[in-house]
Short mmCIF file of C-alpha atoms in Angstrom, two decimals:
data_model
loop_
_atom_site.label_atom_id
_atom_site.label_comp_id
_atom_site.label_asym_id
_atom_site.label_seq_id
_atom_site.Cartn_x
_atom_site.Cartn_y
_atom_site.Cartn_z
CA UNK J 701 260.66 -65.88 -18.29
CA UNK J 702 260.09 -66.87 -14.51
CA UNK J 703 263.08 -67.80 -12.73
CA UNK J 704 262.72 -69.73 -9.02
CA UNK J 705 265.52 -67.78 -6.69
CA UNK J 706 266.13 -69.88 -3.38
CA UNK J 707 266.72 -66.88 -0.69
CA UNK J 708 268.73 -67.89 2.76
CA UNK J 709 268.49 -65.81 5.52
CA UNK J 710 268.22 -65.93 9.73
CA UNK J 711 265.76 -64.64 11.96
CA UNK J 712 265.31 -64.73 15.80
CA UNK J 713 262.34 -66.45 17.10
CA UNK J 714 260.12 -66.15 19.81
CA UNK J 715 262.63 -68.23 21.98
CA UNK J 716 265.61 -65.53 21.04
CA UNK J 717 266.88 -68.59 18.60
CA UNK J 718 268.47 -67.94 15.38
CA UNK J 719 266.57 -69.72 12.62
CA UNK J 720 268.10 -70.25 9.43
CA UNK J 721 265.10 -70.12 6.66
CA UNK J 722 266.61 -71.36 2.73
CA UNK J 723 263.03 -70.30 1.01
CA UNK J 724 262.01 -70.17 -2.70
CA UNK J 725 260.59 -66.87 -4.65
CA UNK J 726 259.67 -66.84 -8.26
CA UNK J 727 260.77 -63.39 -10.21
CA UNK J 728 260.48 -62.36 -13.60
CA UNK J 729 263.13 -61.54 -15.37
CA UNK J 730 265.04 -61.67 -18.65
CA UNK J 731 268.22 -63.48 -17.29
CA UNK J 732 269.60 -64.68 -14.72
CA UNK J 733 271.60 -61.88 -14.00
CA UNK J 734 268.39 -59.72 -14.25
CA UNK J 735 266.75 -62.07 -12.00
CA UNK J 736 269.65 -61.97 -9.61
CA UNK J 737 268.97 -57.88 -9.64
CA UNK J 738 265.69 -58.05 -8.73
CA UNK J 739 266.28 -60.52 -5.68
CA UNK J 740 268.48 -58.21 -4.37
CA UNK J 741 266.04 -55.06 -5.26
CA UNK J 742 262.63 -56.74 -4.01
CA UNK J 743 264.13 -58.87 -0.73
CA UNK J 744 265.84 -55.90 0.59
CA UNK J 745 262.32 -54.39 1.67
CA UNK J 746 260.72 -57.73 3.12
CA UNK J 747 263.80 -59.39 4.89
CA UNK J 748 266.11 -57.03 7.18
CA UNK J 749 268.88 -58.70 7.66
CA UNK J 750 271.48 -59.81 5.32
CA UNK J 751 270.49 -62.76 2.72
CA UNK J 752 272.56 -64.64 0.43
CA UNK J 753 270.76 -66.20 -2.80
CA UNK J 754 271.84 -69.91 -2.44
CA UNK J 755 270.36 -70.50 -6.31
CA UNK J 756 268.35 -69.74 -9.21
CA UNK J 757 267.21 -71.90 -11.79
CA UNK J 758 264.65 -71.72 -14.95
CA UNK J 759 260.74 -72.26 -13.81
CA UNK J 760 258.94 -74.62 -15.84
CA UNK J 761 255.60 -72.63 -15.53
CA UNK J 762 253.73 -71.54 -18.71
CA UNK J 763 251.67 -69.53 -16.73
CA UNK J 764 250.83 -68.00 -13.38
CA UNK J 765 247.12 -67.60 -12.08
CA UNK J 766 247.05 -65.17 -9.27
CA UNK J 767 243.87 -65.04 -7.40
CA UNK J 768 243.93 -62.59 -4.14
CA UNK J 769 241.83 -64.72 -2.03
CA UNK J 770 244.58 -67.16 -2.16
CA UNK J 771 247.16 -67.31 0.56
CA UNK J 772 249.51 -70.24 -0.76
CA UNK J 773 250.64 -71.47 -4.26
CA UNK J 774 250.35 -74.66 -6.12
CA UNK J 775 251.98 -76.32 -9.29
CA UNK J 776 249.19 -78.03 -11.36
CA UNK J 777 249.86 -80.24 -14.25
CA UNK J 778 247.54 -79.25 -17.33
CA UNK J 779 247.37 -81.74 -19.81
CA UNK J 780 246.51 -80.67 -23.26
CA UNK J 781 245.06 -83.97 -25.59
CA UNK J 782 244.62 -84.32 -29.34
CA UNK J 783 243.79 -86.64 -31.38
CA UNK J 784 246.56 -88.08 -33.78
CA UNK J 785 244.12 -89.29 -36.32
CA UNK J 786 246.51 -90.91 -38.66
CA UNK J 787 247.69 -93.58 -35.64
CA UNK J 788 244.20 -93.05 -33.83
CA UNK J 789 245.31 -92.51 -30.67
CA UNK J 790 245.63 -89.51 -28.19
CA UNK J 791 248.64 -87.37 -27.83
CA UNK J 792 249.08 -85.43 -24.39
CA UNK J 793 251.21 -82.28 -24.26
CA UNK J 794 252.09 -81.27 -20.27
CA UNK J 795 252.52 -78.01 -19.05
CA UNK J 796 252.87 -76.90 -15.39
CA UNK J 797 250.89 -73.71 -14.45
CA UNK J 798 251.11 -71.99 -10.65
CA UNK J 799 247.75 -71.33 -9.25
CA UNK J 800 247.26 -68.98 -5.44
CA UNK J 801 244.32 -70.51 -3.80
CA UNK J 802 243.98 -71.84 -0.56
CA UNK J 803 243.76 -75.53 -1.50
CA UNK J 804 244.12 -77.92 -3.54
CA UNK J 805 240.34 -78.05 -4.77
CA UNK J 806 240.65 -73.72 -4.55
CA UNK J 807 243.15 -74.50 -6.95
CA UNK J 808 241.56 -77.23 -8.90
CA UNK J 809 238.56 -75.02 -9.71
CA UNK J 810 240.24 -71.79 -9.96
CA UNK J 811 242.81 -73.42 -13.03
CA UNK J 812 239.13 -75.29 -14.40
CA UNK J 813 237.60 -71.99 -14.49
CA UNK J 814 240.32 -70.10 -16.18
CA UNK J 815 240.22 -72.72 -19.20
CA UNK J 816 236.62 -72.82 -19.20
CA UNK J 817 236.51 -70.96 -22.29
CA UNK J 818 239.16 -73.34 -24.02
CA UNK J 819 238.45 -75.18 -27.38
CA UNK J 820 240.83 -78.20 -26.88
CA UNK J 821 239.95 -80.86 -24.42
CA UNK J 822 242.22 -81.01 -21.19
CA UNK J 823 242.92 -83.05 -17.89
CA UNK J 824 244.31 -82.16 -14.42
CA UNK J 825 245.91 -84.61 -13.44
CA UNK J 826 247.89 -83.28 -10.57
CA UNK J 827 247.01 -80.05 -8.11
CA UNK J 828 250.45 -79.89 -5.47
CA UNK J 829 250.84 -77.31 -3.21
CA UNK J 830 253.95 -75.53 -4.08
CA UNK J 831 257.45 -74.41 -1.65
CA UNK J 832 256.86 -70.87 -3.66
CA UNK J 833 256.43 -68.19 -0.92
CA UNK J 834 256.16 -65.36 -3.42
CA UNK J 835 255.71 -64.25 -7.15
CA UNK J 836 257.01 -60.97 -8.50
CA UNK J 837 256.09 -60.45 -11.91
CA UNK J 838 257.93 -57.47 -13.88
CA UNK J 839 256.88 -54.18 -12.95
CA UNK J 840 258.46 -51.47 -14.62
CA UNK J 841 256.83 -48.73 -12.53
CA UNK J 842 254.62 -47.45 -14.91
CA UNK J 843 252.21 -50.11 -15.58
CA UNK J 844 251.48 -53.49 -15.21
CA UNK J 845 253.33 -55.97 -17.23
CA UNK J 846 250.72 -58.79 -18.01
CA UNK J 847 251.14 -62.38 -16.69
CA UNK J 848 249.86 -63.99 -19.80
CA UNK J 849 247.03 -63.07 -22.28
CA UNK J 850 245.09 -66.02 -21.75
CA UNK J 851 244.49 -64.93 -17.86
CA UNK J 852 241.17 -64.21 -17.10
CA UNK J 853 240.08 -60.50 -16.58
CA UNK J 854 239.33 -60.65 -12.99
CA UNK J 855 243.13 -61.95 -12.58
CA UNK J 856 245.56 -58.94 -12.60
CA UNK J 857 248.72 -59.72 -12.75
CA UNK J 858 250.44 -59.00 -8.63
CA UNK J 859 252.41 -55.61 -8.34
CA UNK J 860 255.33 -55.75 -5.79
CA UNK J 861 253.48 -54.59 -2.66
CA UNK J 862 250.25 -56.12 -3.20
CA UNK J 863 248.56 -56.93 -0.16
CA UNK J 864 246.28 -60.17 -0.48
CA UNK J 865 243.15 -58.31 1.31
CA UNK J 866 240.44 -56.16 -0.02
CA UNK J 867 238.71 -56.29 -3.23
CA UNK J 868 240.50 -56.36 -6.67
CA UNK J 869 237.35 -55.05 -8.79
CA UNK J 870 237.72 -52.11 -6.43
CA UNK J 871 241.45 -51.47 -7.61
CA UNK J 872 240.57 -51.97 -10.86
CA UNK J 873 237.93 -49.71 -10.94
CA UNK J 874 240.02 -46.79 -9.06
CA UNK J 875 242.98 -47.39 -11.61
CA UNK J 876 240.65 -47.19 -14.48
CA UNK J 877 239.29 -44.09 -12.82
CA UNK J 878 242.99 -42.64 -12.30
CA UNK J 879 243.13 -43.16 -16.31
CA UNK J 880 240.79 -41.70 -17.23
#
């Protein structure tokens, strides 16, 4: 389950002013307690002064798309339609799925793309970029916990210290080598 964790912390700027930042980071976890765990355990390498988690709440995503060319996040609205044939109209079933791209047409395309291979007809009918600064999916240390089945191939789920450069066929290919 992916819970959204709202992280407050200061920093000095440029201008030796303290800047108070209140940002959002999406974690995967089993509970909220877990999720509250891993806040603690993943922000204590990327912010270095003291934080406070101001909330966490349930995401509404039903899946994540992570694409490392992508530098920013962004909620789109899938809508799934069948056809109720008995009152011969069309039902719609909304889910929200977060897509990294760089825009909203990145994103637009990127989400297309993944459901290319889909059987049931769909609309996107909104592509917003997201306050999400971050996603940590579960890692357990061993190997990768996957994002969802239905993720395309060339989208690996992120691993805590991912950088967003360089080529992922290239990691995938060394890890496979590792394997092996």
């Amino acid at each position: 389950m992916w819970y959204e964790c709202k992280i407050k912390y200061s920093r000095i700027d440029e201008d030796d002013r303290v800047k108070t930042f209140n940002q959002p980071y999406l974690f995967d976890a089993m509970s909220f307690t877990e999720a509250e765990a891993r806040v603690n355990e993943e922000m204590v390498q990327y912010i270095s002064t003291e934080f406070k988690i101001t909330n966490i709440k349930v995401a509404n995503f039903a899946e994540i798309c992570p694409n490392e060319a992508g530098d920013r996040w962004f909620k789109c609205k899938l809508s799934c339609i069948t056809l109720d044939e008995e009152k011969g109209s069309e039902k719609r079933a909304n889910s929200y799925i977060l897509v990294q791209a760089n825009d909203v047409k990145d994103a637009y395309d990127i989400l297309a793309a993944s459901l290319a291979d889909t059987v049931s007809n769909f609309e996107i009918p909104s592509v917003v970029e997201s306050p999400i600064l971050d996603v940590f999916p579960y890692y357990d240390g061993e190997k990768e916990a996957p994002l969802n089945e239905e993720v395309p191939e060339n989208l690996r789920p992120l691993e805590p210290n991912d950088s967003f450069e360089g080529n992922n066929e290239n990691a995938i290919n060394e890890k496979e080598e590792i394997q092996d």
